[in-house]
Short mmCIF file of C-alpha atoms in Angstrom, two decimals:
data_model
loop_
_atom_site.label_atom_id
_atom_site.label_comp_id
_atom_site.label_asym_id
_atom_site.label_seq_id
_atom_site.Cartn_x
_atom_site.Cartn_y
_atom_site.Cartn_z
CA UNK Q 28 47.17 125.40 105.37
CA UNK Q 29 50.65 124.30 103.74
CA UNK Q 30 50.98 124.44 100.07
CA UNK Q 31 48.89 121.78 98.09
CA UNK Q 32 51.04 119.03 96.45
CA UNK Q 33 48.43 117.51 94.09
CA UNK Q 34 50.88 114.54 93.67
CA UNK Q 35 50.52 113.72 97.56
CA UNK Q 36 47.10 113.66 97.04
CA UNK Q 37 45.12 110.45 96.61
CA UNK Q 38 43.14 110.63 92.83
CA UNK Q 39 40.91 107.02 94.53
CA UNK Q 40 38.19 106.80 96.64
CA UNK Q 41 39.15 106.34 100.15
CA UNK Q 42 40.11 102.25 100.62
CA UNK Q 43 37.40 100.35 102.46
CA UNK Q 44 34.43 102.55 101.00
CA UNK Q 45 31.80 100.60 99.60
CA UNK Q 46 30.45 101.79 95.96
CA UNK Q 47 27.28 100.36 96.04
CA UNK Q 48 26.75 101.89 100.03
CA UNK Q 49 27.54 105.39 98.81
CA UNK Q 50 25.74 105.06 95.28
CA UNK Q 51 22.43 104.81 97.68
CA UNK Q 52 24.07 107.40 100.32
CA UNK Q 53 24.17 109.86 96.80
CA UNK Q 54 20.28 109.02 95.88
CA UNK Q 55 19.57 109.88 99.71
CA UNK Q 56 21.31 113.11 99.38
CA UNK Q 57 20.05 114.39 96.32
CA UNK Q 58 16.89 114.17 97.88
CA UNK Q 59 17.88 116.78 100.29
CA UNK Q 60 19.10 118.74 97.88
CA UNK Q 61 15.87 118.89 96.10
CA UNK Q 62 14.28 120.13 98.91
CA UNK Q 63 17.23 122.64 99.34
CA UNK Q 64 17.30 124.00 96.37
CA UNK Q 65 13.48 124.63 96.95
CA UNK Q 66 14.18 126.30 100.18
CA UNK Q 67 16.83 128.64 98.44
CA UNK Q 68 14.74 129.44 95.60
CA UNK Q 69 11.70 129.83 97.30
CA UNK Q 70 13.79 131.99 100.31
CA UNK Q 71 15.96 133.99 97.83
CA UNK Q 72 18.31 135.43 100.37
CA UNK Q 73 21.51 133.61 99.11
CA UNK Q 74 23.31 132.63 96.14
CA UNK Q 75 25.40 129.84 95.41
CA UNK Q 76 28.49 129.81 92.88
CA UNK Q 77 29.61 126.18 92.09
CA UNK Q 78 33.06 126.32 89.80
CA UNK Q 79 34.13 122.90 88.16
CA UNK Q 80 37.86 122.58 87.37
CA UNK Q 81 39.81 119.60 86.23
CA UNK Q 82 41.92 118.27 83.63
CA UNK Q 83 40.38 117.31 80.25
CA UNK Q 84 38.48 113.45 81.03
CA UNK Q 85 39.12 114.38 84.91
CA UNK Q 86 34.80 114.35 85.16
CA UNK Q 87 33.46 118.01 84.60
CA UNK Q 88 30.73 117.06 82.50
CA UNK Q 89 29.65 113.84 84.29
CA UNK Q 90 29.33 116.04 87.26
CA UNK Q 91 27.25 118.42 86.14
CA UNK Q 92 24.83 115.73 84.63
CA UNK Q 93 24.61 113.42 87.66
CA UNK Q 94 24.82 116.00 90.67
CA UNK Q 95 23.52 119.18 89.61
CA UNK Q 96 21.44 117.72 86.55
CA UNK Q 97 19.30 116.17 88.87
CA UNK Q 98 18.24 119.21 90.28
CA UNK Q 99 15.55 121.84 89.10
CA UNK Q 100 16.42 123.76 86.22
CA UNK Q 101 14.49 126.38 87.26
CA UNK Q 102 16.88 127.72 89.91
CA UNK Q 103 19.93 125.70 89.36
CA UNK Q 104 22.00 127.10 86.00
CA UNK Q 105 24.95 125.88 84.06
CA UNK Q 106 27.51 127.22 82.06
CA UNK Q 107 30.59 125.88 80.33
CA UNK Q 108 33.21 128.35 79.48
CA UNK Q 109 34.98 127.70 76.23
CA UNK Q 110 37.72 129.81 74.28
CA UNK Q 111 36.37 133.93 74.97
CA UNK Q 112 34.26 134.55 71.97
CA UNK Q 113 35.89 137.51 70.35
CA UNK Q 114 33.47 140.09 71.79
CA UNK Q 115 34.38 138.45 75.47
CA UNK Q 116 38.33 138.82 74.57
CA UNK Q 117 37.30 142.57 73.91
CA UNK Q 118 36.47 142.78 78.09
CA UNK Q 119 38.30 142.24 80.99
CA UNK Q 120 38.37 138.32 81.92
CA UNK Q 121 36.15 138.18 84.62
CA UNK Q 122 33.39 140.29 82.55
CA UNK Q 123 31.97 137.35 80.64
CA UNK Q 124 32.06 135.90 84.42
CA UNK Q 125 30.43 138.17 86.21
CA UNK Q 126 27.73 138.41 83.71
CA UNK Q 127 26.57 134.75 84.71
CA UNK Q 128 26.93 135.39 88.46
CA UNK Q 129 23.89 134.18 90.40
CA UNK Q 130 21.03 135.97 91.20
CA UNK Q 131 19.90 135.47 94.73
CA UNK Q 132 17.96 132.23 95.11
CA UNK Q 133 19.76 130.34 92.46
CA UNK Q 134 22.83 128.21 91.98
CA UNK Q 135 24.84 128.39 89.34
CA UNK Q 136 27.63 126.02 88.13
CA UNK Q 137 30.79 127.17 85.96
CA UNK Q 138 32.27 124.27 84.02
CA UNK Q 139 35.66 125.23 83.77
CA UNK Q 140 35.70 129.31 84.56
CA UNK Q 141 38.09 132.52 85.67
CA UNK Q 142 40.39 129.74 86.54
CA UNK Q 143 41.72 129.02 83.25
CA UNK Q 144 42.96 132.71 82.62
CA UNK Q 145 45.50 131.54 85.10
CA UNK Q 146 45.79 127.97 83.79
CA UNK Q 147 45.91 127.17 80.68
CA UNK Q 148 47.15 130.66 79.81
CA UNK Q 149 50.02 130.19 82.18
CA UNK Q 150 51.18 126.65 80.75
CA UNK Q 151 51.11 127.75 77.51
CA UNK Q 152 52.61 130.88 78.58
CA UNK Q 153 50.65 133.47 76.44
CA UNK Q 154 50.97 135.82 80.25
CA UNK Q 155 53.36 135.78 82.03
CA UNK Q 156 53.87 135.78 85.51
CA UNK Q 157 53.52 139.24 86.82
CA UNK Q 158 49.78 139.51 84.58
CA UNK Q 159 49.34 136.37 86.39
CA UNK Q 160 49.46 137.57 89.75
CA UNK Q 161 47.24 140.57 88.91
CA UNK Q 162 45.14 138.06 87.66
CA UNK Q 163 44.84 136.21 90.68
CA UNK Q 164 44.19 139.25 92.77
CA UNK Q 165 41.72 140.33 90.99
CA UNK Q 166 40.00 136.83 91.37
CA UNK Q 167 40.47 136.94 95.28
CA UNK Q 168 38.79 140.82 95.18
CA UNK Q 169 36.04 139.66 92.83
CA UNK Q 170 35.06 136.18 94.58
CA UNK Q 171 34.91 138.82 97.41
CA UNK Q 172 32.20 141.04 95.74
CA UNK Q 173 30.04 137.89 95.36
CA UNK Q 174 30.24 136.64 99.04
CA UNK Q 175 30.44 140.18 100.33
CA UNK Q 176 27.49 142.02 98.45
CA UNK Q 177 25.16 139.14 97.32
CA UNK Q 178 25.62 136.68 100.20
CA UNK Q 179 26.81 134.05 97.37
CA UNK Q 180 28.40 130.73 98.43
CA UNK Q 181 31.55 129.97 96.70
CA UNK Q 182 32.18 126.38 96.34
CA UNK Q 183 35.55 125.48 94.76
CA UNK Q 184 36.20 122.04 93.06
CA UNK Q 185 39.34 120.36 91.88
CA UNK Q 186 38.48 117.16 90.17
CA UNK Q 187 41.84 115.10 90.90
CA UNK Q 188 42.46 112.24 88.29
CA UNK Q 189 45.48 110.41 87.84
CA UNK Q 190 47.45 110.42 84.61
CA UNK Q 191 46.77 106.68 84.25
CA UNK Q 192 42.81 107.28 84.60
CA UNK Q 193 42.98 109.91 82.37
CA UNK Q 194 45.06 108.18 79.52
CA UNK Q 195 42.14 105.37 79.69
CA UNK Q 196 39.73 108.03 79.70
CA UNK Q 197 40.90 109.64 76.54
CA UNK Q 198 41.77 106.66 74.71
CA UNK Q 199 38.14 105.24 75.21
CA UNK Q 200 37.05 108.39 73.47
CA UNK Q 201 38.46 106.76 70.36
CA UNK Q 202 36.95 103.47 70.76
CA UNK Q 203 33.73 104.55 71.54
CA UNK Q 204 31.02 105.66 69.44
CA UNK Q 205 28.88 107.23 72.43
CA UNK Q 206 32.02 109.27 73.43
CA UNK Q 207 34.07 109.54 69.72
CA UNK Q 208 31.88 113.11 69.88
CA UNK Q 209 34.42 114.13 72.92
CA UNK Q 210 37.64 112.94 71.30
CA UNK Q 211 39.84 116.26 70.04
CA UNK Q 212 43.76 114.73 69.21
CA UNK Q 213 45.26 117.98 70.78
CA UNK Q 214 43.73 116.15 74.31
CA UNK Q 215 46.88 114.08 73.76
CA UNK Q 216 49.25 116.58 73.70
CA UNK Q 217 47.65 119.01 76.59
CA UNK Q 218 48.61 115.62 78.39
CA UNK Q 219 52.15 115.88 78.29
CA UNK Q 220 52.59 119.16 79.59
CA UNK Q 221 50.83 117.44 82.68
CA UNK Q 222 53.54 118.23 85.43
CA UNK Q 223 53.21 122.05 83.94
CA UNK Q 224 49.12 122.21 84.43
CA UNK Q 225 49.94 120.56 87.73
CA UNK Q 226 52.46 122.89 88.78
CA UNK Q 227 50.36 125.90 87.67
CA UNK Q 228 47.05 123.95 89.62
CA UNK Q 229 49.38 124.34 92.55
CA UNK Q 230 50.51 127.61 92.48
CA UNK Q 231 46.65 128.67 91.96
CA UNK Q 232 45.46 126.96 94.84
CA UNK Q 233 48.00 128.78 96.76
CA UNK Q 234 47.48 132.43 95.72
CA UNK Q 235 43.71 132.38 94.97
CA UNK Q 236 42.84 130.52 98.13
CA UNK Q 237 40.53 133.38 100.05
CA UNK Q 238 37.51 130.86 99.28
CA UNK Q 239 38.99 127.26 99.50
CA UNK Q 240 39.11 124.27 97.37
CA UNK Q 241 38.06 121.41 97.73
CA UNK Q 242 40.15 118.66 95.55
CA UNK Q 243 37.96 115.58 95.04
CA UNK Q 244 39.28 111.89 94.14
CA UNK Q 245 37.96 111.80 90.79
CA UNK Q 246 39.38 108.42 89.75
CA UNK Q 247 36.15 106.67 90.43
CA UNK Q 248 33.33 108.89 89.15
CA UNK Q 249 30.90 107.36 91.99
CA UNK Q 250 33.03 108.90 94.53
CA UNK Q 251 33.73 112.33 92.76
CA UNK Q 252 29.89 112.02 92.64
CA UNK Q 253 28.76 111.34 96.28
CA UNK Q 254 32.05 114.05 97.39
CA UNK Q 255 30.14 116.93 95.78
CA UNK Q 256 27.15 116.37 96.36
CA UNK Q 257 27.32 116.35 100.49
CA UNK Q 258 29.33 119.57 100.24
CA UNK Q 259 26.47 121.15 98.53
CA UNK Q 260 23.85 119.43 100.83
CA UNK Q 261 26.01 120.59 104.11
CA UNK Q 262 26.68 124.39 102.66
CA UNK Q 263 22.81 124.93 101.56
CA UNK Q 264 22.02 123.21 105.26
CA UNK Q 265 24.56 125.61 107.26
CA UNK Q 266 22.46 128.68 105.76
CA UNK Q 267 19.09 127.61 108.34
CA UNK Q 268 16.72 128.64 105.31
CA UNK Q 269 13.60 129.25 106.07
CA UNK Q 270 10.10 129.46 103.80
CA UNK Q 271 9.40 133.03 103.97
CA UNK Q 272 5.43 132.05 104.40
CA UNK Q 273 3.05 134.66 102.62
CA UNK Q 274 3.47 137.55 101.39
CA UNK Q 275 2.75 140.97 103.33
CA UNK Q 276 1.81 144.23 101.08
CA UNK E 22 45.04 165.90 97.73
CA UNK E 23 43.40 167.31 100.98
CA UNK E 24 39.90 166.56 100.98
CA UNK E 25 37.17 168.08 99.05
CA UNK E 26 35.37 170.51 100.62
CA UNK E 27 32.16 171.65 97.42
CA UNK E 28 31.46 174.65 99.25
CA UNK E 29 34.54 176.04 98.50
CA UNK E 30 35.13 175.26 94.89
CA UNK E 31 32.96 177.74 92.56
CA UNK E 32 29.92 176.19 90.23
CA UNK E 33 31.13 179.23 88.00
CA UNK E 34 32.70 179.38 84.87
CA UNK E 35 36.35 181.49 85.46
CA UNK E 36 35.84 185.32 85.69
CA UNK E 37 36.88 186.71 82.69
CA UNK E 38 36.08 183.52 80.58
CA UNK E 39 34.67 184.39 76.76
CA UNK E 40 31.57 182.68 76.19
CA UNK E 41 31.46 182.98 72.24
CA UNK E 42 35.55 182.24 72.38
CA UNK E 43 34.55 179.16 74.29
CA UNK E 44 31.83 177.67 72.42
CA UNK E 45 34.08 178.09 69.37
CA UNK E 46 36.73 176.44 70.72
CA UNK E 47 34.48 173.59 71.68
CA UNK E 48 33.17 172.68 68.46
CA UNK E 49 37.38 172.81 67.24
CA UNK E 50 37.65 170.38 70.21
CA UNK E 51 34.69 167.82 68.94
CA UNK E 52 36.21 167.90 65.13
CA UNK E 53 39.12 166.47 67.08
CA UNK E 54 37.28 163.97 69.13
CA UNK E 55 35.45 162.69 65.84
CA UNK E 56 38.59 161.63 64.63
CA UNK E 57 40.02 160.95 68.10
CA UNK E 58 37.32 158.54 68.58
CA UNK E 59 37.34 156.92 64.58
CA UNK E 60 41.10 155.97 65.89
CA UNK E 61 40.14 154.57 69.26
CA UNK E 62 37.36 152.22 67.37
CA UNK E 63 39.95 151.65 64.27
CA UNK E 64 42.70 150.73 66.79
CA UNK E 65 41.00 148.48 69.62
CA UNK E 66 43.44 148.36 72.28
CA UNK E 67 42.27 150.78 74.55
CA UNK E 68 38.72 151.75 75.96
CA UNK E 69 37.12 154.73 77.86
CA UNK E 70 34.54 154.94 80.41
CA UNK E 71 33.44 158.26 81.21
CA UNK E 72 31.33 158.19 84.55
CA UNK E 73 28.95 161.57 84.72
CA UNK E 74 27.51 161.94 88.15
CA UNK E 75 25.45 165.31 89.87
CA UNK E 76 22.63 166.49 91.67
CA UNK E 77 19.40 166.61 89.69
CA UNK E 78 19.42 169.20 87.22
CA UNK E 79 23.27 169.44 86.95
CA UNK E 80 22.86 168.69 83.10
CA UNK E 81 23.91 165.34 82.74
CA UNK E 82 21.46 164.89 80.02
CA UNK E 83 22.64 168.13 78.29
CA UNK E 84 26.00 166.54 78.21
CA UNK E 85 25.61 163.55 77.07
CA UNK E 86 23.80 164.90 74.48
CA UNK E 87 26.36 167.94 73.49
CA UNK E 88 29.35 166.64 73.90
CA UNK E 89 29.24 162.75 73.26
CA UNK E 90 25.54 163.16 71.55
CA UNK E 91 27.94 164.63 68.55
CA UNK E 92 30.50 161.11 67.99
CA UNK E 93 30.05 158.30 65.97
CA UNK E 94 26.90 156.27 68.08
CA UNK E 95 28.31 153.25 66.33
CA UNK E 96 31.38 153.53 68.68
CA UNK E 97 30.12 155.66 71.67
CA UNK E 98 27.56 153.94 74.17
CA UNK E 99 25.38 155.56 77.01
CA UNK E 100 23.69 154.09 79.58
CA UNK E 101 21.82 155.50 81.98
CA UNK E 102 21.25 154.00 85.69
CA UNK E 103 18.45 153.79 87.23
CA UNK E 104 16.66 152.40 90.16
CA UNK E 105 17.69 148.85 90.43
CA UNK E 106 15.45 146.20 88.19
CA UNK E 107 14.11 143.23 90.44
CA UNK E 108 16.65 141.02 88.82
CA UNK E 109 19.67 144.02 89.20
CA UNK E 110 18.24 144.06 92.80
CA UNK E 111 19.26 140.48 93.23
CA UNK E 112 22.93 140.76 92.57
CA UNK E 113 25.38 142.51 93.62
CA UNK E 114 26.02 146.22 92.72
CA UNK E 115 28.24 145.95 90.37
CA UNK E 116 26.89 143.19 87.86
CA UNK E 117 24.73 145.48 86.24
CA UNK E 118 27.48 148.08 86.07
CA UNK E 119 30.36 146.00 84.50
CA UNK E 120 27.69 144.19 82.29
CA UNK E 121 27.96 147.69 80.18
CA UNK E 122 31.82 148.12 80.97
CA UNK E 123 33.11 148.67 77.30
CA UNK E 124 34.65 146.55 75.24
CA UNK E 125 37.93 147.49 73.37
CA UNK E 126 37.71 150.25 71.54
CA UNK E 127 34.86 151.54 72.51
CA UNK E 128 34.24 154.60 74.54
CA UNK E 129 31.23 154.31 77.41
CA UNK E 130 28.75 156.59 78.99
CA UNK E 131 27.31 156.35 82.46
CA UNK E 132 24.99 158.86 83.30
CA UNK E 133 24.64 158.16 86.74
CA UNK E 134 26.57 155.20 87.50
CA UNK E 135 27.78 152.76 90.44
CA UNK E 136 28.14 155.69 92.80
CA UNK E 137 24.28 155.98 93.80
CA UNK E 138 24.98 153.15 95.45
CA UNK E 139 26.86 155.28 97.76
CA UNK E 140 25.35 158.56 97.74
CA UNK E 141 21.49 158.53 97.34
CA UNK E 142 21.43 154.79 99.78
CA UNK E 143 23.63 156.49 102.28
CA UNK E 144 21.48 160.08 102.39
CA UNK E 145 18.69 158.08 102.95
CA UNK E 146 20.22 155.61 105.14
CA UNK E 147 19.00 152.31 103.09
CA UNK E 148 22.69 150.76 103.96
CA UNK E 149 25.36 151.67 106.75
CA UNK E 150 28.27 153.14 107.23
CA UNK E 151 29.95 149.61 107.25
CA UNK E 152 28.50 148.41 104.32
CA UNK E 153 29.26 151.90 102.40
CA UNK E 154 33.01 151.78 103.37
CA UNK E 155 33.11 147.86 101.98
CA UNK E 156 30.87 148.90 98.57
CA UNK E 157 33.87 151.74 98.43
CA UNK E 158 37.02 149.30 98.60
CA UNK E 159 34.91 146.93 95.92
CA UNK E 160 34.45 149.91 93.82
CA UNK E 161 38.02 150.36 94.07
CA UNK E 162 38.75 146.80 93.03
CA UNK E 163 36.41 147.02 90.20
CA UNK E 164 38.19 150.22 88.53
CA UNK E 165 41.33 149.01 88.98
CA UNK E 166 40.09 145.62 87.03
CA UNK E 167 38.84 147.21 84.03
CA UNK E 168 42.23 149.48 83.81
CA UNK E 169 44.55 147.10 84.74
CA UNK E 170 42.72 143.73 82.67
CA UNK E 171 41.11 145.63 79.33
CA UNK E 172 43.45 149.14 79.51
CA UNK E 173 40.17 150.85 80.34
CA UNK E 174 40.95 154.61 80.76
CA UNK E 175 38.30 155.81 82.90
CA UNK E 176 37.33 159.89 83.34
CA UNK E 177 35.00 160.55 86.35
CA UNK E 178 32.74 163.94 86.54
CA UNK E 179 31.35 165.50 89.18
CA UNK E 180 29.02 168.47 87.85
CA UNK E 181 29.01 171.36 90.94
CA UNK E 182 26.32 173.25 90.19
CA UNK E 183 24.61 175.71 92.83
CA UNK E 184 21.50 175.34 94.95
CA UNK E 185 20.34 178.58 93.45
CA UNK E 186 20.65 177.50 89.60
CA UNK E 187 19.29 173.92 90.66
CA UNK E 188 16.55 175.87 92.47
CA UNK E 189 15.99 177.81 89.06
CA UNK E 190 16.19 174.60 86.68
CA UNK E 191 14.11 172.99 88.49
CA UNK E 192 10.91 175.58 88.93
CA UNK E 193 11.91 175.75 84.71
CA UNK E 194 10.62 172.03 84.69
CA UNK E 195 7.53 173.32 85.86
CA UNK E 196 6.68 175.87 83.38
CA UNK E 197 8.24 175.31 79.75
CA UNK E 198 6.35 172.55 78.15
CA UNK E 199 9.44 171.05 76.78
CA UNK E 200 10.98 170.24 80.20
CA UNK E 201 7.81 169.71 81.93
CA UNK E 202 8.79 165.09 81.09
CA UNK E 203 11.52 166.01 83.32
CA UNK E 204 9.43 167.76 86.14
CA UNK E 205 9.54 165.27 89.19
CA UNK E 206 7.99 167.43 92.69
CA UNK E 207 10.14 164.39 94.10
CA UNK E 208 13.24 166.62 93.01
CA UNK E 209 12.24 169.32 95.13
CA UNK E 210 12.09 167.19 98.27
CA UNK E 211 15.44 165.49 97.96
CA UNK E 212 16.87 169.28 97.07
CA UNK E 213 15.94 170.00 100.47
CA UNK E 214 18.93 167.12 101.42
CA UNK E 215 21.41 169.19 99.88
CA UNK E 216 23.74 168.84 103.11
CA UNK E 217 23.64 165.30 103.95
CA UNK E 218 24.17 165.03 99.54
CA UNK E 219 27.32 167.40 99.58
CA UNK E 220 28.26 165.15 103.05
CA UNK E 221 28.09 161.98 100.88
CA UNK E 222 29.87 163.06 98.17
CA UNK E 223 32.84 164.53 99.63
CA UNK E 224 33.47 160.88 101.71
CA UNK E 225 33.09 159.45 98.08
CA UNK E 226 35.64 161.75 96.59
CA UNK E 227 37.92 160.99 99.28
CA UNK E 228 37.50 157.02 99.46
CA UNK E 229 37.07 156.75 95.74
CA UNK E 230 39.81 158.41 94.36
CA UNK E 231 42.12 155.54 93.12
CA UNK E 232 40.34 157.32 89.98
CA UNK E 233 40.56 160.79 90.25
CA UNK E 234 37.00 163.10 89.68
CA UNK E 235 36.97 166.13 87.97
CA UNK E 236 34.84 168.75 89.55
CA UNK E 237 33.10 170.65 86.88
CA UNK E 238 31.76 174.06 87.50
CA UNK E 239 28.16 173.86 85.83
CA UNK E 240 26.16 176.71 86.46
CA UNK E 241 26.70 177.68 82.69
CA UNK E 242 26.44 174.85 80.32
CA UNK E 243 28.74 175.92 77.70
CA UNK E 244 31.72 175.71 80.20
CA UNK E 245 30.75 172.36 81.64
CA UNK E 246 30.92 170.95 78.17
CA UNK E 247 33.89 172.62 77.23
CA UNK E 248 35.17 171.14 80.05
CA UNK E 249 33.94 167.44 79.31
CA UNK E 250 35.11 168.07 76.33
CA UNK E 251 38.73 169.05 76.70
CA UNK E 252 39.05 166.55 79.27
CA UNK E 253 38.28 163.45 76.96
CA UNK E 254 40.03 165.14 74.17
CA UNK E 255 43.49 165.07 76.29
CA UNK E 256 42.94 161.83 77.17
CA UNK E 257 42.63 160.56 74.13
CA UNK E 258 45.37 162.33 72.26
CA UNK E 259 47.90 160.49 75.59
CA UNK E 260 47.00 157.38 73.98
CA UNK E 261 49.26 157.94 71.25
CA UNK E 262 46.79 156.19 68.82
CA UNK E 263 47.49 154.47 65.38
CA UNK E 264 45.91 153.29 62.80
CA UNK E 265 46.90 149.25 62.64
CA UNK E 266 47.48 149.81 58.76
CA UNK E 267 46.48 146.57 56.51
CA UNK E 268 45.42 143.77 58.60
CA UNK E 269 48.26 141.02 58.09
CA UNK E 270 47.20 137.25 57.74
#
């Protein structure tokens, strides 16, 4: 695979795609996912690793409610990674990771994750380049623990929304009293260093590419939605689960 | 290095070696550490794991308890390993390892540590020689992560003690009341591997040394914690530790 040039990249659902079609296509598939999940759970040979990245507004949250929310909370956990806690800055990066990797039978989502100790770091250049790339390789040999010794599916995602869509995004924040609880005015100015996030996006997708990404269209949160969701459904299906049936002594 | 051959290398403290002398200069060497350790805590840049692994009855208790027993607890952590929880079982090796990695500056203990799971799962052949050589190259990856991503200096002991003196410690176990918690007839059964341990072991030493092991001759306690002791001492004073002074706004 060539180098990723996110601005190449379509941020729209594909033309011709009908919402209302794949709204019902989504129901249809989250269906199967219940049952999944059930299988995994119930099975408890695999693992699954979901990580959420995306620019601020790009759809993280909205994900996480309306894909994986649906599922059961019992096996399927969530956790949002914010500025390291000052006992977390005291470890390594990946330690306040690893600590929430998934226990076999369960799937576990990272909103935002390791990814940002090469991102947001980067852009606001508090490492520089050569910590970066040690970074990065110790991503690639650590995503490589997981799939190696706990037979945990990595899934990748890259929630790709245009500067327009997100400028919308951020000003409804203001205007809206349901969403005013989102608004943060340094949003504004993270958005100008766009082409820097972008560039630094790119370069990540490039070096810490062992497990792939996928980059959804995230421009219309229906799409972003139904994207997600049948990668999920079509990894959980390609691991032929099967109900272990009862128990032997 | 060639390769470590254990049958070579004496479990004996040097000929000629002053007991008394020794013991004295060991308690000179833990007044250092005290204050070695008060500037490792007071400084928090660097950390130290110290990784103590043997056959049974080698004294890893007795040195955790004479040697790092004597620091500050509020800055010195132990852990012990075990056999794997159900819910340590159901991730991968390491999680439950770098869950107790420490945090800057702090020094940790492992007694027993990461390496069972390539000794006591490879004597007994619960995992093969393909999965051992991969656990070895993650190991690898994991060290080099906490030195190279929280300036983790990490000391690894192996205590060579003698089939004879285990023989001795363990019949002990048996017959002073005080030992007889630690009396397992288990022991005497896996004693009887003593090969296929000293086998294991060696390919450890040899795939595993990205962190170089100290082989500590243990027959006679006082010079294994002398050793310990000296060992963590050095490494402490090559820090070239200072106090941070007033904290500046």
């Amino acid at each position: 695979m060539g180098k990723i040039k996110l601005s190449e990249i379509s941020t729209k659902a594909p033309d011709g795609l009908d919402k209302k079609e794949t709204k019902e296509k989504l129901e249809g598939i989250l269906q199967e996912l219940d049952e999944l999940q059930n299988l995994l759970y119930a099975e408890s040979k695999h693992s699954v690793l979901v990580v959420i990245q995306g620019m601020d507004a790009s759809g993280k949250d909205g994900a996480v409610r309306n894909v994986f929310g649906k599922l059961n909370p019992q096996g399927v956990l969530v956790r949002s990674y914010k500025v390291p806690t000052a006992e977390e800055a005291a470890h390594d990066f990946l330690w306040r990771i690893h600590l929430h990797a998934p226990q076999k039978g369960y799937i576990q989502i990272f909103n935002r994750s390791h990814y940002e100790d090469i991102l947001v770091t980067r852009v606001h250049k508090w490492i520089d380049n050569k910590t970066a790339r040690k970074r990065m390789q110790a991503i690639n040999d650590f995503e490589k623990l997981l799939q190696e010794h706990n037979d945990t599916h990595i899934l990748k995602f890259y929630l790709h929304i245009s500067p327009k869509e997100q400028r919308e995004r951020l000003e409804e924040r203001i205007h809206n009293p349901a969403k005013q609880w989102k608004y943060n005015e340094n949003d504004f100015e993270e958005a100008k260093l766009w082409d820097d996030y972008m560039e630094m996006y790119e370069d990540c997708f490039e070096n810490c590419n062992d497990v792939p990404w996928t980059i959804v269209p995230t421009d219309q949160n229906w799409y972003k939605e139904y994207v997600m969701a049948t990668m999920l459904r079509d990894t959980l299906k390609g691991l032929n689960m099967q109900y272990p049936g009862l128990k032997k002594k």
